[in-house]
XYZ file of C-alpha atoms in Angstrom:
400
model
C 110.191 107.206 143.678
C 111.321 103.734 142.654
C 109.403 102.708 145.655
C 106.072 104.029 144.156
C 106.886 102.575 140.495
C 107.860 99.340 141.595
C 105.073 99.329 143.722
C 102.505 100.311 140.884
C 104.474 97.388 138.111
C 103.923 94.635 141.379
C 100.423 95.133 142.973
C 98.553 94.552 139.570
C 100.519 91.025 139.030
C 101.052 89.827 142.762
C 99.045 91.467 145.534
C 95.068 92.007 145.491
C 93.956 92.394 149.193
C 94.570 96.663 149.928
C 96.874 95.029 153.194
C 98.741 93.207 151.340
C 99.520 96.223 148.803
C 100.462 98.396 151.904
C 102.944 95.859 152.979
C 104.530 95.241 149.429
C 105.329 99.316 149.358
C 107.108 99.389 152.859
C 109.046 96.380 152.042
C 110.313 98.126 149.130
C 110.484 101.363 150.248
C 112.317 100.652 153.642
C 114.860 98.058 151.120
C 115.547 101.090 149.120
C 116.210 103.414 151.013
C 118.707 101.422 153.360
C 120.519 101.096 149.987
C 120.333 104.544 149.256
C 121.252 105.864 153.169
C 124.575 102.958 152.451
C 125.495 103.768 149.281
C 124.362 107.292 147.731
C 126.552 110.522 148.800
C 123.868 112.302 149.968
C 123.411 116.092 149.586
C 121.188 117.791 152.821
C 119.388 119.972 150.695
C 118.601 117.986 148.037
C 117.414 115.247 150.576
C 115.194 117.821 152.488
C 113.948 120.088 149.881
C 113.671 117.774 146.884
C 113.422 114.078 147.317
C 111.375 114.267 150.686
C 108.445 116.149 150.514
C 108.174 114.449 146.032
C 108.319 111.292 147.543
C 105.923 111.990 150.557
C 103.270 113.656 147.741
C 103.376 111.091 145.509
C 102.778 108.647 148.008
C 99.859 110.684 149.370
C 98.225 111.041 146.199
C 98.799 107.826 144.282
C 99.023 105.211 147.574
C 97.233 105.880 150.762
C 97.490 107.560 154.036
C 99.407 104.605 155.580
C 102.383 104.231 153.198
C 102.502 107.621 153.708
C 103.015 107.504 156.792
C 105.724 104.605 156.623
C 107.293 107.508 153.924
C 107.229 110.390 156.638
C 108.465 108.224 159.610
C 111.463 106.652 157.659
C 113.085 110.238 156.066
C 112.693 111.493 159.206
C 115.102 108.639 160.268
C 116.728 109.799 158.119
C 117.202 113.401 158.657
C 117.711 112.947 161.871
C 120.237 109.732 162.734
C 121.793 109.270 158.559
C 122.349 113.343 157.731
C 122.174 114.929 161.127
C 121.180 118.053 158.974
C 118.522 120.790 160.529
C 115.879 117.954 161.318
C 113.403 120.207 162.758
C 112.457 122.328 159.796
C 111.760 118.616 157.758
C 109.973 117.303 160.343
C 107.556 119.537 161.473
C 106.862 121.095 157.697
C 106.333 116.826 156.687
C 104.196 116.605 159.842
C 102.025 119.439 158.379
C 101.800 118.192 154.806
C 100.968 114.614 155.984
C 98.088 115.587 158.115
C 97.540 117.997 155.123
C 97.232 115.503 152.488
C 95.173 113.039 154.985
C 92.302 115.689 155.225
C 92.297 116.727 151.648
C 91.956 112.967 150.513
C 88.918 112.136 153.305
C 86.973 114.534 151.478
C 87.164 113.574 148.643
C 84.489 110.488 146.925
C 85.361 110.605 143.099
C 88.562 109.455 141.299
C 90.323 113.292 140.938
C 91.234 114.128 136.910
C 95.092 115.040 136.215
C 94.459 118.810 136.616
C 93.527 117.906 140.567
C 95.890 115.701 140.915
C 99.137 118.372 139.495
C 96.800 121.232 141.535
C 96.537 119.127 145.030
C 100.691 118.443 144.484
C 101.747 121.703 143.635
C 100.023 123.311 146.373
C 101.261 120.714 149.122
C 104.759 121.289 147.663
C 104.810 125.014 148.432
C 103.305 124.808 151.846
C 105.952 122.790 152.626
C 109.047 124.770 150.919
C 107.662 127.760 152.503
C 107.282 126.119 155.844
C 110.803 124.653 155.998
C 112.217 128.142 154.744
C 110.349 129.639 157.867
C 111.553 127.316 160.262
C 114.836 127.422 158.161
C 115.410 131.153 159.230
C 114.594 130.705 162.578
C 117.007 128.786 163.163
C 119.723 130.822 161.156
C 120.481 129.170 158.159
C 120.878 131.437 155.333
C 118.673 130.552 152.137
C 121.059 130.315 149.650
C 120.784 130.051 146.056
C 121.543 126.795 145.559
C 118.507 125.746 147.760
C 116.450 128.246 145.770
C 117.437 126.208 142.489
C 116.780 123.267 144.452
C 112.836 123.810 145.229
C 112.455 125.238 141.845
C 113.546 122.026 139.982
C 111.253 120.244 142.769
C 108.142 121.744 141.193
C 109.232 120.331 137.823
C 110.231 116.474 139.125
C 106.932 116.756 140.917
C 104.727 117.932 137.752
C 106.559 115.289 135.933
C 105.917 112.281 138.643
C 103.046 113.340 139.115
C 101.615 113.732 135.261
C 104.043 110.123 134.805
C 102.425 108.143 137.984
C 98.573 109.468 136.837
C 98.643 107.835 133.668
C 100.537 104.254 135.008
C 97.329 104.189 137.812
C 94.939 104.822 134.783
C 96.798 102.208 132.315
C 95.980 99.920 135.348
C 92.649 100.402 136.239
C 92.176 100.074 132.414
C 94.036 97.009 132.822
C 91.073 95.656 135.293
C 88.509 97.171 133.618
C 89.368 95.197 130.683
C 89.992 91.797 132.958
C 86.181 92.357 134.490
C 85.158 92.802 130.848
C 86.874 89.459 129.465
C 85.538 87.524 132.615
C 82.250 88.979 131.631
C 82.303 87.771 128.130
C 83.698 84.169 128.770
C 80.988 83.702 131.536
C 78.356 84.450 129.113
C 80.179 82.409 125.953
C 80.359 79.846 128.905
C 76.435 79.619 129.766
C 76.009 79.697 126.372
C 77.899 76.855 125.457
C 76.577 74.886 128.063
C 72.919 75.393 127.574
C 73.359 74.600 124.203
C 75.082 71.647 124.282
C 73.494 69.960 126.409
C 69.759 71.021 124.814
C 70.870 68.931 121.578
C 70.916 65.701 123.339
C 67.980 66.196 125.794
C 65.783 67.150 123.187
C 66.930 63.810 121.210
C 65.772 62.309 124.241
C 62.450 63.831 124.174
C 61.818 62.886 121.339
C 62.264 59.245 121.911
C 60.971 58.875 125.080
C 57.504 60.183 123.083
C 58.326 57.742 120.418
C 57.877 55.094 123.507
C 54.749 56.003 124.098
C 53.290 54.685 120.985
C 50.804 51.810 121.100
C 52.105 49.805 118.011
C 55.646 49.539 118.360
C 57.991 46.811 117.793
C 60.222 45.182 120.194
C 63.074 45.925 118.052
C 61.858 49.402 117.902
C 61.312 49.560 121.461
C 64.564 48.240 122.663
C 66.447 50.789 119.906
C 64.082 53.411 121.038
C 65.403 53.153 124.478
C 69.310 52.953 123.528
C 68.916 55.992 121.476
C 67.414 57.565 124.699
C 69.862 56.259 127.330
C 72.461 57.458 124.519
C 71.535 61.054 124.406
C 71.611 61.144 128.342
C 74.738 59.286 128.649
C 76.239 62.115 125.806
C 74.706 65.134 128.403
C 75.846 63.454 131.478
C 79.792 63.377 129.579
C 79.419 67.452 128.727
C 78.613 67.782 132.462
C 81.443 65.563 132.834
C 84.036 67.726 131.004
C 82.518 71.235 132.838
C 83.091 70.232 135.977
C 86.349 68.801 135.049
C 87.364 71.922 134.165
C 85.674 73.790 136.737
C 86.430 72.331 139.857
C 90.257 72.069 141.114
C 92.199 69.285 140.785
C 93.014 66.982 143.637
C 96.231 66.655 144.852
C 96.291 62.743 145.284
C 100.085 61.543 144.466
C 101.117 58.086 144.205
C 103.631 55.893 141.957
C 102.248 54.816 138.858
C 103.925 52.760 136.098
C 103.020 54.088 132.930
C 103.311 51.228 130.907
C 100.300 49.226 133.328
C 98.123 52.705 132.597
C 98.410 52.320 129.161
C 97.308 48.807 128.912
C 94.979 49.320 131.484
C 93.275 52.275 128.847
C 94.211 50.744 125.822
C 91.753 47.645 127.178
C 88.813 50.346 127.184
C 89.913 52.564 123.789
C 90.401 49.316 121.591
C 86.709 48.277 121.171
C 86.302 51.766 119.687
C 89.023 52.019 117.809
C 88.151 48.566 115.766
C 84.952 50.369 115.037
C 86.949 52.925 113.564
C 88.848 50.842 111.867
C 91.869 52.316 113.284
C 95.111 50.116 114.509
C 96.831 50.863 117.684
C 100.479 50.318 117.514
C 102.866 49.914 120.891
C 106.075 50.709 120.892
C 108.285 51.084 124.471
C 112.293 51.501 123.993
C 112.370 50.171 127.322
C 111.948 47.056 129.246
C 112.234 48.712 132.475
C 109.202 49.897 134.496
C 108.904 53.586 133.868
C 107.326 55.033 137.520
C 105.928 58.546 137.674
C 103.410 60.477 140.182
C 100.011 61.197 139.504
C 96.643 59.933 139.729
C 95.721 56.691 137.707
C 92.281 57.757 137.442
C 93.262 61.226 135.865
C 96.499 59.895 134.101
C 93.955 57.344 131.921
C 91.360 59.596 131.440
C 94.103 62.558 129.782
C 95.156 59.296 127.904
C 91.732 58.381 126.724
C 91.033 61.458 125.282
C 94.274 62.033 123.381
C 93.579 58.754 121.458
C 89.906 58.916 121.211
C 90.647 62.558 119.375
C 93.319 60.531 116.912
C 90.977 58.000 116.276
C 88.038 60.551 115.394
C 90.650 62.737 113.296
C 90.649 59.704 110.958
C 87.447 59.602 109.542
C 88.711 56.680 106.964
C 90.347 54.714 109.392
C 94.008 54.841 110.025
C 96.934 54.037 112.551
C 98.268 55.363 115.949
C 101.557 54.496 117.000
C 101.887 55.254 120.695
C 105.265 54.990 122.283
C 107.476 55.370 125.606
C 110.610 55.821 126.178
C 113.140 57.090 129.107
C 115.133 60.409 129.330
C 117.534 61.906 131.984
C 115.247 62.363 134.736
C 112.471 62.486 132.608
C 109.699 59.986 130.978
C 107.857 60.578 127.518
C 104.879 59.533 125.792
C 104.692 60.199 122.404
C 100.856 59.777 120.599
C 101.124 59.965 116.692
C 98.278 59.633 114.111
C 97.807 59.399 110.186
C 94.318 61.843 110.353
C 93.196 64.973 108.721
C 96.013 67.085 110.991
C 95.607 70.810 111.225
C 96.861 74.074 110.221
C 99.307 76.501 112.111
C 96.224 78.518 113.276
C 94.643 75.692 114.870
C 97.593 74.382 116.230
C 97.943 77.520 118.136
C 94.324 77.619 119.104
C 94.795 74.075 121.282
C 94.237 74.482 124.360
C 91.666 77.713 124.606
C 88.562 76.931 126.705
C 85.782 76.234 123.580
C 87.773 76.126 120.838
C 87.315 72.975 118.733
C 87.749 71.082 115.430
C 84.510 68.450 116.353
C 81.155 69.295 115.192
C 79.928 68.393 118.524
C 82.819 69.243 120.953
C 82.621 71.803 123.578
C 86.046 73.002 123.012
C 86.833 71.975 127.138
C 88.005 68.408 126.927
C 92.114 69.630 125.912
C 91.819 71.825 128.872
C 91.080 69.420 130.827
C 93.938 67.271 129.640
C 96.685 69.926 129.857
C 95.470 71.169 133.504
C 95.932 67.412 134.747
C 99.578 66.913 132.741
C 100.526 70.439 134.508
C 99.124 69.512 137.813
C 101.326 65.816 137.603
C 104.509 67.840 136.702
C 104.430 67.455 133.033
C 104.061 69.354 130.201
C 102.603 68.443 126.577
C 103.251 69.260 123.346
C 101.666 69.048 119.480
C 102.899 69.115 116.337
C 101.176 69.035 113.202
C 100.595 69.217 109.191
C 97.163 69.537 106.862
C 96.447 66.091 105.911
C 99.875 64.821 107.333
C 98.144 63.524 110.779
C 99.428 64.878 114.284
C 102.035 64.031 116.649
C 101.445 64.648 120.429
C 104.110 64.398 123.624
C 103.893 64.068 126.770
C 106.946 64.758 129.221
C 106.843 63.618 132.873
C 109.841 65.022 135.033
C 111.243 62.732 137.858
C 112.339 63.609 140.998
């Protein structure tokens, strides 16, 4: 029985392919009962009227014919090499309640309701007590009335596994029911998103290219005509960018990078903008030493990028961003710190969902992005934060 619930906890989190589910059960079944042949004194009856044919019902009804089968073959094993006990009567009354249980289930098309389910288990259980007490007497072993107790408390564990084990297999179809449903929903929030996004700046677009086509127009006008243009396709061709980014896996390209070149190397790009800003970008590193990790430098500077284009854009007023390094036990850190607007506990906790932003015109993917390439490089990130107190970010890269 600890077989079947472990079985029913695992297969929802691990396994999806019906093979693989099969194979998880007989791993744990056969691992179970080897510990419970080793180290259980073991009572005959008990074995062959109550924990054999629950066990071999429950797997028939909640599992499959082939687990089933792996049940029957290995208390049989059991009976017959571990208790030595009147084998025959088990194994041919299992033998009839296994090919039972296989033709009642190929009949049936639609998922059966509890009141099946307790109605299918009860009447398997009694063919089989009655079988084994025929077989029983043939062989002349009195029915005592300890093995009368015995089967009657079997019809109560079995109403009670049964009634337990129907309501675990509906909590998880539920459970997948609800997963379809929330894959269904972010799929749609997902079109969406995209179709709107990236309508805004194409229909800016439009709307200069027709400005082009006037007669009169300036060169000025023209030329600004054309930037505005070349803008609005250069803003759809970044939300593109940032869908694929976080659509398509990440590579798995590893080499040595020294994180103090990558950050001059992007500071060299993010400076022009921050100037326009009117933001200052302060470096600080508490160490002279080359500080190697392993990543991707095209990745690592684009996570980088974004982190300090989003402090520069939460200070509307201008500002400062001190960015600094320094070296742990087996570990390097980044730390990114600004003087902006911050943000409260809620949307602290928010960071990080697919579509959820603080920009006007952000599509909420960019931070995913970001924290699927820190996690793919071995790192992990952190932010911290305060209302109108700015926002500290870290970065820590473990070492091998």
């Amino acid at each position: 029985m600890s077989a079947i619930l472990i079985h029913l906890v695992l297969t929802p989190i691990f396994i999806y392919k019906e093979y693989q589910r099969r194979f998880l059960f007989t791993i744990v079944l056969i691992v179970l009962i080897f510990l419970y042949w080793k180290f259980e004194d073991i009572d005959p009856l008990i074995y062959s009227l109550h924990l054999f044919p629950i066990s071999l019902i429950a797997v028939i009804l909640f599992i499959g014919f082939i687990p089933a089968f792996i049940t029957w073959t290995l208390f049989n094993i059991g009976c017959m090499v571990v208790l030595n006990y009147y084998w025959q009567p088990a194994l041919i009354s299992s033998a009839v309640l296994l090919l039972l249980g296989g033709l009642l289930f190929r009949n049936i098309t639609n998922q059966p309701t509890l009141k099946m389910k307790l109605t299918y288990a009860t009447g398997m259980l009694l063919v089989y007590e009655v079988l084994y007490a025929l077989l029983t007497l043939n062989i002349q072993s009195p029915i005592t009335l300890y093995a009368a107790y015995t089967v009657i408390f079997s019809f109560f564990s079995l109403w009670m596994i049964t009634y337990l084990q129907f309501f675990v297999k509906k909590h998880e179809i539920h459970k997948q029911r609800l997963v379809a449903l929330e894959k269904d929903r972010m799929l749609g929030q997902f079109a969406a998103t995209i179709s709107h996004e990236i309508r805004n700046p194409l229909t800016s677009t439009r709307g200069f290219l027709q400005l082009l086509d006037q007669k009169e127009l300036s060169f000025n006008d023209h030329k600004r005509y054309v930037d505005l243009a070349l803008s609005g396709v250069d803003q759809a061709n970044a939300i593109l960018g940032d869908y694929l980014n976080y659509a398509k896996p990440s590579s798995n390209l590893q080499e040595q990078l020294e994180l103090k070149e990558e950050i001059e190397a992007m500071l060299r790009f993010i400076t022009p903008f921050a100037t326009d800003h009117q933001v200052a970008i302060h470096i600080n590193h508490e160490n002279e030493d080359p500080l190697y990790i392993l990543g991707e430098s095209k990745k690592l500077r684009q996570c980088l990028m974004n982190l300090v284009k989003n402090a520069i854009e939460s200070m509307p007023n201008g500002g400062k961003i001190s960015l600094s390094t320094c070296k742990l036990p087996n570990a390097v850190q980044i730390s990114i710190s600004d003087t902006g607007v911050g943000m409260s506990k809620q949307q602290l906790n928010s960071l990080g969902k697919p579509f959820y932003t603080t920009k006007a015109q952000g599509t909420g993917l960019g931070l995913v992005v970001v924290m699927s390439i820190i996690k793919m490089m071995n790192g992990k990130i952190s932010f911290s934060s305060n209302l109108n107190q700015g926002t500290q970010c870290s970065i820590l890269f473990q070492q091998k």
